[in-house]
CSV table of C-alpha atoms in Angstrom, one decimal:
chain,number,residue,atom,x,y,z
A,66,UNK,CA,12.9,280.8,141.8
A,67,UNK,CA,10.3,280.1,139.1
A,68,UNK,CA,7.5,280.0,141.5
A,69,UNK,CA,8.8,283.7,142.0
A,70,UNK,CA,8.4,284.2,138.8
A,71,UNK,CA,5.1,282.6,138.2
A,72,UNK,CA,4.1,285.1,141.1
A,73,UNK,CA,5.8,288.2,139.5
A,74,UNK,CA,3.7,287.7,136.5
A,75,UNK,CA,0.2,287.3,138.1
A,76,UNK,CA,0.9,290.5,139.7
A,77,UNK,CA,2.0,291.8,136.0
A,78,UNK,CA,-1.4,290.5,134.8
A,79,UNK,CA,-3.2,292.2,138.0
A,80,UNK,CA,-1.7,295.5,137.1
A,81,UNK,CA,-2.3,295.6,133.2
A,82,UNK,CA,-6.2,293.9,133.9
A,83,UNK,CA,-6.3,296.9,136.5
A,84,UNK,CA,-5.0,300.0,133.4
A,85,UNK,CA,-6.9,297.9,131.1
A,86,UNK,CA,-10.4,298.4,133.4
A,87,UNK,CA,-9.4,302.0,134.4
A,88,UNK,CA,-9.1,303.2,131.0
A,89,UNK,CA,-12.1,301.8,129.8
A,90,UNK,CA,-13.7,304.1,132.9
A,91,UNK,CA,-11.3,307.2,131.5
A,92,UNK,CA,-12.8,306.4,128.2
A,93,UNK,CA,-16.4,306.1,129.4
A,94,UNK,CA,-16.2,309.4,131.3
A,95,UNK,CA,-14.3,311.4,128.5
A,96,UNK,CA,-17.0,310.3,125.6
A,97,UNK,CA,-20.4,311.4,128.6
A,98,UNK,CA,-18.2,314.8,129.4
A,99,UNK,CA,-18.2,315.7,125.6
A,100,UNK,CA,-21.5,314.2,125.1
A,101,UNK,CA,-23.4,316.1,127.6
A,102,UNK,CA,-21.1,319.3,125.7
A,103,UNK,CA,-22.4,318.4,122.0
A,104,UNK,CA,-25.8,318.5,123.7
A,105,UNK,CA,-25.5,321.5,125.7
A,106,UNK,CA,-23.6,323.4,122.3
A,107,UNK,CA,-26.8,322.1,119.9
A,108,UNK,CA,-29.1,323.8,121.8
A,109,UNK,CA,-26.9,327.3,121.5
A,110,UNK,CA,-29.4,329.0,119.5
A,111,UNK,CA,-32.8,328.3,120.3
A,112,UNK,CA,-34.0,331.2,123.2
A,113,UNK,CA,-36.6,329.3,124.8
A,114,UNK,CA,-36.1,329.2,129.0
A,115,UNK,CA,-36.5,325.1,129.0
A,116,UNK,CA,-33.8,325.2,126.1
A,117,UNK,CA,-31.7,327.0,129.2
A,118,UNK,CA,-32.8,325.2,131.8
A,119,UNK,CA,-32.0,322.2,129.1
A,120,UNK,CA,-28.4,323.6,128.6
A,121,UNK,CA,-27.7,324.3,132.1
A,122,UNK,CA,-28.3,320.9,133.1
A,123,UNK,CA,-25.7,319.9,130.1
A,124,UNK,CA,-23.2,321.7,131.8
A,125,UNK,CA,-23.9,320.3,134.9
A,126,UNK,CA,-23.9,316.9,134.0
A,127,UNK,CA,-20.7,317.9,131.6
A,128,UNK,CA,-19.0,319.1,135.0
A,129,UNK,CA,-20.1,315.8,136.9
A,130,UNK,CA,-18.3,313.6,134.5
A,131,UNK,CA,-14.8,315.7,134.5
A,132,UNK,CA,-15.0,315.5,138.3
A,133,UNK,CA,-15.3,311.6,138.0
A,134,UNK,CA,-12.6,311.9,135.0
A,135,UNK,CA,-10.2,314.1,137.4
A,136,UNK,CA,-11.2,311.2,140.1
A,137,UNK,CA,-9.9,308.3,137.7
A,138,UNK,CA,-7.0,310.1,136.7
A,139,UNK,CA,-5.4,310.3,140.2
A,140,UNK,CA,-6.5,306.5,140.9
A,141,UNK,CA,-4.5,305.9,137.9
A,142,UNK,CA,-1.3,307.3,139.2
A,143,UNK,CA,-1.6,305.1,142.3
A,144,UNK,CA,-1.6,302.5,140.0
A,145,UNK,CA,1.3,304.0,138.2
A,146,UNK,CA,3.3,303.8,141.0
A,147,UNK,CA,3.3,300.0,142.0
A,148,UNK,CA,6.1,298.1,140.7
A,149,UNK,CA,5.4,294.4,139.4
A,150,UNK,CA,8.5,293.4,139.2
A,151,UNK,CA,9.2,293.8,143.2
A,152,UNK,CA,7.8,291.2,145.4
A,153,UNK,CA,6.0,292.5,148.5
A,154,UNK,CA,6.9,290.9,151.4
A,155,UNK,CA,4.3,292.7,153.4
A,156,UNK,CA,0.8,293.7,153.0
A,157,UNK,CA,1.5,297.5,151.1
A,158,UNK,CA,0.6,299.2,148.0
A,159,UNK,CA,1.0,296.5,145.4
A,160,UNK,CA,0.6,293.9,147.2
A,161,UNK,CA,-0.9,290.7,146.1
A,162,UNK,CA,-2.5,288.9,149.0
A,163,UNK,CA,-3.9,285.6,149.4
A,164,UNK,CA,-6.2,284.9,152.3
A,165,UNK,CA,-8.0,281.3,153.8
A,166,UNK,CA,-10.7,283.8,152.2
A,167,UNK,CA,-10.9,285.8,149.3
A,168,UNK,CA,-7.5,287.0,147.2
A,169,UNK,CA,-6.5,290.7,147.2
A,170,UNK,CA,-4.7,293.1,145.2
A,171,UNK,CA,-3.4,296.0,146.6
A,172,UNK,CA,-3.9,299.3,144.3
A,173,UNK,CA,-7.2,300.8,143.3
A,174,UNK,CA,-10.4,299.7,144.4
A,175,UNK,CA,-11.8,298.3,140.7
A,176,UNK,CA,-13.8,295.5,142.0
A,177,UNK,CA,-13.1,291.5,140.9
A,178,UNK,CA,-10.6,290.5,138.4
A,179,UNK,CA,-10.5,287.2,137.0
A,180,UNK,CA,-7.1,285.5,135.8
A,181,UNK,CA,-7.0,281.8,135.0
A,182,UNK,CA,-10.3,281.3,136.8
A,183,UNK,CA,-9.0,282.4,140.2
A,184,UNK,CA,-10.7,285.7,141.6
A,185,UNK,CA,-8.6,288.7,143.2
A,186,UNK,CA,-10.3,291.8,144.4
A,187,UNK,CA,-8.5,295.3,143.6
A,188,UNK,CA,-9.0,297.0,146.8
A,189,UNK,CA,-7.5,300.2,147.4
A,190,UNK,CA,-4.4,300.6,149.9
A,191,UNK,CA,-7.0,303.6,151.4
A,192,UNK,CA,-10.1,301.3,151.9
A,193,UNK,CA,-10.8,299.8,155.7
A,194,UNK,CA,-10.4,296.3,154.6
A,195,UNK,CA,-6.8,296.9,153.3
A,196,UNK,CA,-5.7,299.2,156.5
A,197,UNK,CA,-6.5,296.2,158.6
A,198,UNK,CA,-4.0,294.2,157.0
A,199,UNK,CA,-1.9,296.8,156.5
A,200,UNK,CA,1.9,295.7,157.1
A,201,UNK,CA,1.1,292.0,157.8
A,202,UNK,CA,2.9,289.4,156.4
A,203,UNK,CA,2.3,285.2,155.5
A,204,UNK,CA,1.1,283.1,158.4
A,205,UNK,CA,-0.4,286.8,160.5
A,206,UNK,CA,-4.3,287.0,160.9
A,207,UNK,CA,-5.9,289.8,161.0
A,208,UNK,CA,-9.9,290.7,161.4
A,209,UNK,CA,-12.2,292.6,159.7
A,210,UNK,CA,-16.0,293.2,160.4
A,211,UNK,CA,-16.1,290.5,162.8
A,212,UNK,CA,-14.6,288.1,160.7
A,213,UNK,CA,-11.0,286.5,160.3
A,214,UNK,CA,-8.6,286.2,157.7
A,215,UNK,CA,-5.3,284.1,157.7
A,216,UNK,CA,-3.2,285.3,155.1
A,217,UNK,CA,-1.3,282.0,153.1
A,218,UNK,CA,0.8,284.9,150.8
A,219,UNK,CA,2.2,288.0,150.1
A,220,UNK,CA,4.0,289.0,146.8
């Protein structure tokens, strides 16, 4: 039981490293959208066509970054719906997976995360690396571009 729990809460610490990273992309996105709005409002008055062309490519921009903000907001409820307090006993959304070579967490693709100096890559469940070991379970191999992965856990 308590190495259950030990598991239960490096999946807890995966999930709030993973809000914790997304949000700081929310943030980022939210302060460049009204940024590139600020700019595109300051230069309101002045009649000059680069001024416009100036403006215009404001609003672009400001359009770009609520795209990417509308993007991070559905990756974040993926992430709302996984559950750290059920233990996967398959490869599925929420998943922590431990291969022979790299770690895995099964949400959102964010990149590496750190915790206690081991390494665990959020991957999405969408991704081609995570549909190939889709369903799997401990002791299953599965491949992926050419190469093989033994997977050691699931929680």
């Amino acid at each position: 039981m308590e190495i259950l729990t030990q598991e239960l809460e490096t999946k807890k610490r995966l999930l709030q490293e993973s809000n914790k990273l997304l949000n700081a992309q929310i943030k980022a996105a939210k302060d460049a959208m009204d940024e590139a709005q600020e700019s595109a409002n300051d230069h309101q008055g002045a009649m000059e066509d680069k001024f416009e062309s100036y403006r215009e490519n404001c609003h672009i921009q400001r359009d770009m970054y609520a795209r990417q903000l509308d993007e991070l907001i559905t990756t974040q409820s993926v992430l709302r719906r996984i559950n750290a307090t059920k233990t996967n006993h398959d490869v599925s959304l929420g998943a922590v997976v431990h291969t022979d070579l790299q770690n895995y967490f099964i949400g959102v693709s964010l990149g590496e995360i750190k915790l206690d100096g081991e390494s665990y890559f959020a991957i999405s469940g969408m991704s081609p690396l995570c549909k190939a070991m889709m369903g799997k379970t401990a002791g299953e191999t599965f491949v992926f571009r050419d190469k093989s992965y033994k997977i050691l856990q699931v929680f």
